[in-house]
Amino acid sequence: MTFRTGHPLTYPAVVTIGALAICLAWAPFGGSEQVAMLGTVALIILGYSAFQFASAFGYLPVGLPRRAGCRDVGVRRVRQQHRLVSRSWLEFTTGGRTRWLPVYFDPTLVTLTQGNAELAGRTITVDGVRAYPSGRLRSAEPVGRLIDNPARPDDGAALTAVRVARYGRRLLLDAQSAVVGPFVGLLWVYVAGGGPMAFTAATLVGAATAVWLSAIRGSDPS
């Protein structure tokens, strides 16, 4: 499993490393309960991230048909907006049924019109570009508002794709979920006690974990 600059999984990998770094940074300043909490959070982040990356690279099943070389399947990209959630989905029809597959954001998705997908085992390729699943294939339409890509090529789509792919914009989107941080800090102080240091640590760890969860599930900044 390899990552490169611009790879769809580079951003969630960087956010995962950042969340783990925040957990480790606070470990020397905490007591036994705080260290145990930080260790538990770190293990959850590591375990779920490993599961997501293994699924994205095809090491674990995500529900794709196992018939190799299933070509010329019509596919389109839809963007889901539901509360603070924004994700990209590939919508296609196999066996007379419409399915939806969440995928990690790639700038090429912004310029995608109606295209063709190749399903081969546990991988999916759209117009020659591999898509990386961020969840399992679904037969039910995703909740929330679904926004379709234009049916015709958009002259400004390429410029938009470059702009929205910047890490600053992506972090700004995912940082919305960090609002839960202070509530996590208050809950921790209420349950386990501690002063301002414990509250600050729990708040930062809670905020970092929320941002990580949004990124690892395949947030879409477009």
Short mmCIF file of C-alpha atoms in Angstrom, two decimals, residues 30-127:
data_model
loop_
_atom_site.label_atom_id
_atom_site.label_comp_id
_atom_site.label_asym_id
_atom_site.label_seq_id
_atom_site.Cartn_x
_atom_site.Cartn_y
_atom_site.Cartn_z
CA GLY A 30 -1.57 12.98 31.98
CA GLY A 31 -2.19 10.64 34.85
CA SER A 32 -2.94 6.95 34.52
CA GLU A 33 -6.59 7.55 33.57
CA GLN A 34 -5.70 10.16 30.97
CA VAL A 35 -2.99 7.97 29.46
CA ALA A 36 -5.40 5.04 29.29
CA MET A 37 -7.96 7.25 27.55
CA LEU A 38 -5.38 8.53 25.07
CA GLY A 39 -4.19 5.00 24.38
CA THR A 40 -7.74 3.80 23.75
CA VAL A 41 -8.45 6.66 21.35
CA ALA A 42 -5.16 6.03 19.52
CA LEU A 43 -5.96 2.33 19.14
CA ILE A 44 -9.42 3.15 17.76
CA ILE A 45 -7.91 5.59 15.27
CA LEU A 46 -5.27 3.08 14.19
CA GLY A 47 -7.70 0.17 13.93
CA TYR A 48 -10.43 1.96 12.00
CA SER A 49 -7.93 3.68 9.71
CA ALA A 50 -6.29 0.34 8.89
CA PHE A 51 -9.72 -1.12 8.13
CA GLN A 52 -10.65 1.80 5.85
CA PHE A 53 -7.35 1.76 3.95
CA ALA A 54 -7.45 -2.02 3.55
CA SER A 55 -10.97 -1.77 2.13
CA ALA A 56 -9.99 1.10 -0.17
CA PHE A 57 -7.05 -0.84 -1.62
CA GLY A 58 -9.17 -3.95 -2.18
CA TYR A 59 -7.82 -6.12 0.61
CA LEU A 60 -11.26 -6.32 2.22
CA PRO A 61 -14.64 -6.67 0.47
CA VAL A 62 -16.88 -3.63 0.08
CA GLY A 63 -19.73 -5.36 -1.75
CA LEU A 64 -18.60 -4.93 -5.36
CA PRO A 65 -19.59 -7.72 -7.77
CA ARG A 66 -16.84 -10.32 -7.97
CA ARG A 67 -17.22 -10.94 -11.72
CA ALA A 68 -13.89 -9.94 -13.22
CA GLY A 69 -13.93 -7.70 -16.29
CA CYS A 70 -17.46 -6.37 -15.84
CA ARG A 71 -17.04 -3.46 -18.28
CA ASP A 72 -19.15 -0.68 -19.75
CA VAL A 73 -21.17 -0.06 -16.61
CA GLY A 74 -22.67 3.42 -16.75
CA VAL A 75 -21.64 5.47 -13.73
CA ARG A 76 -22.09 9.02 -12.50
CA ARG A 77 -20.82 10.92 -9.50
CA VAL A 78 -23.16 12.47 -6.95
CA ARG A 79 -22.20 14.62 -3.98
CA GLN A 80 -24.06 14.05 -0.74
CA GLN A 81 -24.80 16.84 1.68
CA HIS A 82 -26.36 15.84 5.01
CA ARG A 83 -25.88 18.05 8.07
CA LEU A 84 -22.08 18.33 8.42
CA VAL A 85 -21.47 15.38 6.10
CA SER A 86 -20.26 15.91 2.53
CA ARG A 87 -19.21 12.82 0.56
CA SER A 88 -18.74 11.66 -3.03
CA TRP A 89 -20.68 8.65 -4.27
CA LEU A 90 -20.56 6.70 -7.51
CA GLU A 91 -24.00 5.72 -8.74
CA PHE A 92 -24.24 2.84 -11.20
CA THR A 93 -26.55 0.02 -12.20
CA THR A 94 -25.65 -3.66 -12.11
CA GLY A 95 -28.04 -6.54 -12.50
CA GLY A 96 -30.94 -4.15 -13.02
CA ARG A 97 -30.39 -2.51 -9.62
CA THR A 98 -29.03 0.93 -8.82
CA ARG A 99 -26.17 0.94 -6.34
CA TRP A 100 -24.21 3.66 -4.57
CA LEU A 101 -20.56 3.39 -3.55
CA PRO A 102 -18.90 6.07 -1.36
CA VAL A 103 -15.40 6.95 -2.59
CA TYR A 104 -12.52 9.09 -1.39
CA PHE A 105 -12.37 12.50 -3.01
CA ASP A 106 -10.29 12.86 -6.16
CA PRO A 107 -10.17 16.08 -8.24
CA THR A 108 -11.11 14.02 -11.32
CA LEU A 109 -14.52 13.42 -9.76
CA VAL A 110 -15.37 17.12 -10.17
CA THR A 111 -14.95 16.92 -13.96
CA LEU A 112 -16.67 13.54 -14.34
CA THR A 113 -19.78 13.50 -16.52
CA GLN A 114 -21.66 10.31 -17.35
CA GLY A 115 -18.85 7.78 -17.70
CA ASN A 116 -18.06 4.09 -17.77
CA ALA A 117 -16.83 2.00 -14.88
CA GLU A 118 -14.90 -1.24 -14.89
CA LEU A 119 -15.57 -3.53 -11.95
CA ALA A 120 -12.89 -6.16 -11.42
CA GLY A 121 -12.91 -8.13 -8.20
CA ARG A 122 -12.62 -5.59 -5.40
CA THR A 123 -11.49 -2.62 -7.48
CA ILE A 124 -13.37 -0.07 -9.55
CA THR A 125 -11.97 2.09 -12.34
CA VAL A 126 -13.86 5.07 -13.77
CA ASP A 127 -12.73 6.39 -17.16
#
